[in-house]
Every structure is written in structure tokens, then in C-alpha cells.
Tab-separated table of C-alpha atoms in Angstrom:
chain	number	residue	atom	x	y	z
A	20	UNK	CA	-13.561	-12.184	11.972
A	21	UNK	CA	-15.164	-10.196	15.047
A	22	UNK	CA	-11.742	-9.259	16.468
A	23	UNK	CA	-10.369	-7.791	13.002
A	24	UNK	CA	-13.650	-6.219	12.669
A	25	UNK	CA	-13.278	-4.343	16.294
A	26	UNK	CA	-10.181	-2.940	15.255
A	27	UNK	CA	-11.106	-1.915	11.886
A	28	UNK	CA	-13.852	-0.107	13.946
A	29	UNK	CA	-11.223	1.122	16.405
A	30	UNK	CA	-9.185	2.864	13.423
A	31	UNK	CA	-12.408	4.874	11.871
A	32	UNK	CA	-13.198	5.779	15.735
A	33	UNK	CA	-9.645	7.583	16.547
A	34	UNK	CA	-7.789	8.092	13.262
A	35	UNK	CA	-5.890	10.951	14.578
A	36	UNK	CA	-4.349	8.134	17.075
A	37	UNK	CA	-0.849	7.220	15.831
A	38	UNK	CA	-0.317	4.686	18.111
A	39	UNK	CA	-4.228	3.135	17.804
A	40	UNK	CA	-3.655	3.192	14.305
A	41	UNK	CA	-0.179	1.323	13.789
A	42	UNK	CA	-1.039	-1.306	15.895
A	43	UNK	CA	-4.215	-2.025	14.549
A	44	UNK	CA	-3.033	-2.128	10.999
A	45	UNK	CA	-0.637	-4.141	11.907
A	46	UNK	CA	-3.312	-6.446	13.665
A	47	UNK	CA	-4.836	-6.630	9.853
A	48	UNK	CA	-2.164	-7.175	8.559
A	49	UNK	CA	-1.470	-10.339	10.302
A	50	UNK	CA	-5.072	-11.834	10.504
A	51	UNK	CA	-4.988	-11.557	6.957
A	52	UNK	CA	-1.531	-13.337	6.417
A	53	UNK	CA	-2.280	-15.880	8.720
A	54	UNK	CA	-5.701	-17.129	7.927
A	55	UNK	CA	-8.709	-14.263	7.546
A	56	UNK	CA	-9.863	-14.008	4.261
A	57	UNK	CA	-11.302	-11.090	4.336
A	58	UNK	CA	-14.998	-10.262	3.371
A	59	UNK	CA	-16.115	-7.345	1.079
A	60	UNK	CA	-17.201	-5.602	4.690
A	61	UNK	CA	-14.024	-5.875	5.903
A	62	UNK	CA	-12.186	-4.946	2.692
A	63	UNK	CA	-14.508	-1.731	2.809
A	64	UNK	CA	-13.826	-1.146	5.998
A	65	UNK	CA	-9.791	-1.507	5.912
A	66	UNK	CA	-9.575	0.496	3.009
A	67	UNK	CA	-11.704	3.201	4.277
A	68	UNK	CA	-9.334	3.045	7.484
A	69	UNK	CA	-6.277	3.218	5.064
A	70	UNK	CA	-7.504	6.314	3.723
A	71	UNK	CA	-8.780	7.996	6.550
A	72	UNK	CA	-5.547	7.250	8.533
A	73	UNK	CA	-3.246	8.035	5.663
A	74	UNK	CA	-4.775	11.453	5.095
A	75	UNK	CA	-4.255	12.043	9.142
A	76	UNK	CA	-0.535	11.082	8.908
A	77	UNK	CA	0.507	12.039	5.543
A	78	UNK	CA	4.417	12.140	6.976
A	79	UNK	CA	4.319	9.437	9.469
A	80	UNK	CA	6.411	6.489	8.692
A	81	UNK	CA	5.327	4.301	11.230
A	82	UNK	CA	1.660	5.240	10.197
A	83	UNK	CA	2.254	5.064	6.231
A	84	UNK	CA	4.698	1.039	7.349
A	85	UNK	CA	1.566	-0.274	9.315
A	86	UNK	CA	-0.996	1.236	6.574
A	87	UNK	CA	0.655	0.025	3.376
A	88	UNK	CA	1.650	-3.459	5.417
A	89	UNK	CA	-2.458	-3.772	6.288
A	90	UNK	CA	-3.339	-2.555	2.306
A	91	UNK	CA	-1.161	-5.200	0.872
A	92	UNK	CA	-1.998	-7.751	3.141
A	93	UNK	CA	-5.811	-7.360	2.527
A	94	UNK	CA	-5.235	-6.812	-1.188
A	95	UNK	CA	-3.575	-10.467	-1.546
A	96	UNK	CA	-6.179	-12.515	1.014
A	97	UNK	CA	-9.171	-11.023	-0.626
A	98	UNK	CA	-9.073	-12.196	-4.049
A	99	UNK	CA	-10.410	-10.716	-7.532
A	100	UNK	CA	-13.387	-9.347	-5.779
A	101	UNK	CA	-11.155	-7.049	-3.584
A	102	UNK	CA	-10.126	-5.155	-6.258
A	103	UNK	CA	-12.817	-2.899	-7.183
A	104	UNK	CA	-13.408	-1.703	-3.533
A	105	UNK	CA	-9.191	-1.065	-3.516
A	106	UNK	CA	-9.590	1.010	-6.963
A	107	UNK	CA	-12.584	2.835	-5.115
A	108	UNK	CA	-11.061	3.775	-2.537
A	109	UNK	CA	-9.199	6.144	-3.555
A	110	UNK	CA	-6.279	3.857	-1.803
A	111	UNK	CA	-3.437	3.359	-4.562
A	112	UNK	CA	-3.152	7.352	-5.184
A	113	UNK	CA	-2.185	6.998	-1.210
A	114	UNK	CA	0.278	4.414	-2.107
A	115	UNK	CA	1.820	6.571	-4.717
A	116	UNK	CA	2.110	9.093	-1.999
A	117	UNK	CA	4.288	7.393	0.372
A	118	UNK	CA	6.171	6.206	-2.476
A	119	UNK	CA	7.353	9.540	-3.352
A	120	UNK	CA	7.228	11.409	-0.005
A	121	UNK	CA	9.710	8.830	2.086
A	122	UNK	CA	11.657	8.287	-1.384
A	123	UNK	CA	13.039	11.967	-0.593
A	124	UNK	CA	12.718	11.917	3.268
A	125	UNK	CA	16.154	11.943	4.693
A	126	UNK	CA	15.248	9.847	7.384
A	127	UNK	CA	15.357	5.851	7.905
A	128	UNK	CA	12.802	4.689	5.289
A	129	UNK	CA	13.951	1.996	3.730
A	130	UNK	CA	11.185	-0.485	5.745
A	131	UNK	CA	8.431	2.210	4.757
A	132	UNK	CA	9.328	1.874	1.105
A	133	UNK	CA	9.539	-1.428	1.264
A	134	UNK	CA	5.682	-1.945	2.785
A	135	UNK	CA	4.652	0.557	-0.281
A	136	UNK	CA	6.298	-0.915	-2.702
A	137	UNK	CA	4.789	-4.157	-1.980
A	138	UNK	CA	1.230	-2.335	-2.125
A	139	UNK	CA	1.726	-0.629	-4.834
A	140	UNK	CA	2.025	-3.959	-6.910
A	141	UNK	CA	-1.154	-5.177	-5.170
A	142	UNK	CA	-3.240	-2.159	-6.325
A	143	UNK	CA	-4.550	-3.543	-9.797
A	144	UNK	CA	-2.132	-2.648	-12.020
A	145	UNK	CA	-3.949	-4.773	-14.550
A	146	UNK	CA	-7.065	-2.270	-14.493
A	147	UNK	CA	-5.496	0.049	-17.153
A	148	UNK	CA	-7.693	2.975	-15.568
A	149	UNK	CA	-5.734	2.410	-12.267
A	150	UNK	CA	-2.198	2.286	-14.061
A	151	UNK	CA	-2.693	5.248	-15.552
A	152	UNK	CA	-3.881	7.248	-12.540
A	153	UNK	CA	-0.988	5.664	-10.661
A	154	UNK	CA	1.603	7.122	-13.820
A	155	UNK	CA	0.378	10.188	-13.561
A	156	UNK	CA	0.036	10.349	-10.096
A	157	UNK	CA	3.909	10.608	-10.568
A	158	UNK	CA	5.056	6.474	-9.095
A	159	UNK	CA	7.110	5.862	-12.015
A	160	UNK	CA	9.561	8.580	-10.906
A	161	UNK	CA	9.244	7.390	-7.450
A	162	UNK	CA	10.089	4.084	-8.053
A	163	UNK	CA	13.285	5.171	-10.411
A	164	UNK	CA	14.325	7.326	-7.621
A	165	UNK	CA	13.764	4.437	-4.973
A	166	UNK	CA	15.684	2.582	-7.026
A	167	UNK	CA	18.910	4.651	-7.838
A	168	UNK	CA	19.068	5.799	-3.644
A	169	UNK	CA	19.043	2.190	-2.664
A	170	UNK	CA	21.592	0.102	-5.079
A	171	UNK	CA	22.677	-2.013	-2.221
A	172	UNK	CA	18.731	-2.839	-0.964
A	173	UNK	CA	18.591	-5.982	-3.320
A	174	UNK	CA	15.333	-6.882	-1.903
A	175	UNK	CA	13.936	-3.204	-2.060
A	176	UNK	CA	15.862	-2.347	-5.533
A	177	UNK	CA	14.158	-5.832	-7.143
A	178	UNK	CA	10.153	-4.635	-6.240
A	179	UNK	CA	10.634	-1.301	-7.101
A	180	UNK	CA	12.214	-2.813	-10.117
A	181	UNK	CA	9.327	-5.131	-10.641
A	182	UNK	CA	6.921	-2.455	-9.469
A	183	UNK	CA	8.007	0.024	-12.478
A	184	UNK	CA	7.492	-2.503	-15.284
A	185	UNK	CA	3.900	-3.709	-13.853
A	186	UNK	CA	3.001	0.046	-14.237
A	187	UNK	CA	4.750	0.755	-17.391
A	188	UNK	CA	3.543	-2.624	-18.991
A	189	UNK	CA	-0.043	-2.144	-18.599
A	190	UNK	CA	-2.581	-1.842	-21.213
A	191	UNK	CA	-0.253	-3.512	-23.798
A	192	UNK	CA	-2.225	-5.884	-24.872
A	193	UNK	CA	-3.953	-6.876	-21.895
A	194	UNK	CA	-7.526	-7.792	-22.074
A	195	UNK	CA	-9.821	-5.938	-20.366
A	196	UNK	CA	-11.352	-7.209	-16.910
A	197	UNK	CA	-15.016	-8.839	-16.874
């Protein structure tokens, strides 16, 4: 826990460090897939890092990969309690973000899409308060655009896919959270 902690730390200390701040994302990431479950400090902490290092490299891909990779990853090992401190954040408007910047970048971005796709399924689509800021934040048009530029990206086409009807489903009859 100490180690994923230091790096958390090392994120909010040097944001404006592109390199500091893919690796230790990355680092996140991993501890989380492998075997951290991540408390509520270290949710706060990573989600505070995914905002402050998001805002610092708004058109970074290799920041945005590592960021969303970390989000997702921290998302799935924390369990229901994570996500009120992810809606808080101010964390899945991010997400929406990358989804539509890199959707129209020219550039190589099919791996950045693929780490915000991911996260943007992972951002509590079932609170209907977070759906709807994350429709009108502009994803569903992201995701359809994802989706027509990459027909041969089954894996990519498929989440976005899957993505778009999580955010379009919500609220229809699902029962509000506790």
C-alpha cells in the first residue's frame, strides 16, 4: 500500500511531469490489477492525481493512456464505495474529454481510446446524475464517432459499442442507489 501511496504522492508533487506522471499511473494501474484493493485514501488520492494531471496534459496521449488505464483500474478494485469519490471528482467529465479530443486527433490513438473507453464504462453509469452529465458532456457523439473511424478495431468498436448503450440506457427503470 506504502509504495502506491508514494507515487500517488509523487503525481500531486510534479503534475506538470509527463514522464513522472505516465509511469506512475501506470504503477496504479498495475498494483490495482494485480492485488491492491485500494482504500478510500488512495481512491481520493488517484482521482485527485487523475484530475490534476489530466488538466496539465489535456492533449497528451501518453498522459490521457496512463491516466484513464490508472482511473479504470482503481474504479474496478475499489468496489461500490469507490464510486462516490469517482463521481466527485470531477473525473468522468475528464473521461469524456479524451473520448472526444483523440476521437478527432489525426494521430495514432487507437490505444488511448481504448484506455477511455474502458473508463468511461467504469464511471457509474448507473448514477443517473452521472449519465446525464456524461450525455451532455457530449460522449454519446464521441463514442458514435469512435465507432464509425474504427470498423476494423473489433475490440475498440465492441466497448464503444457497449459504452453508448450503458449511457443511453440509464435511468430506464433503474432503481436508484442507497
Amino acid at each position: 500500500g506504502m509504495a502506491v501511496q508514494g507515487l500517488v504522492k509523487a503525481v500531486k508533487a510534479r503534475p506538470g511531469d509527463v514522464a513522472v506522471s505516465v509511469s506512475a499511473c501506470v504503477a496504479v494501474a498495475w498494483a490495482c490489477e494485480r492485488r491492491v484493493r485500494p482504500d478510500d485514501t488512495l481512491v481520493a488520492d488517484s482521482m485527485a492525481s487523475f484530475v490534476m494531471v489530466m488538466r496539465a496534459h489535456p492533449r497528451d496521449p501518453d498522459v490521457a493512456e496512463a491516466a484513464c488505464f490508472m482511473f479504470a483500474a482503481v474504479a474496478k478494485a475499489g468496489g461500490p464505495q469507490v464510486r462516490g469519490q469517482v463521481i466527485k471528482s470531477g473525473a468522468p467529465l475528464l473521461v469524456v474529454l479524451v473520448l472526444r479530443h483523440f476521437g478527432d486527433d489525426p494521430g495514432e490513438v487507437q490505444p488511448v481510446l481504448r484506455r477511455a473507453v474502458n473508463a468511461i464504462r467504469l464511471v457509474g453509469l448507473d448514477d443517473s446524475a452521472t449519465a446525464g452529465a456524461v450525455r451532455l458532456a457530449g460522449a454519446p457523439d464521441a463514442l458514435r464517432n469512435i465507432i464509425r473511424r474504427f470498423p476494423e478495431n473489433q475490440t475498440l468498436k465492441k466497448a464503444a459499442q457497449a459504452a453508448l448503450e450503458a449511457i443511453e440506457r440509464d435511468g430506464a427503470g433503474a432503481m436508484p442507489a442507497a
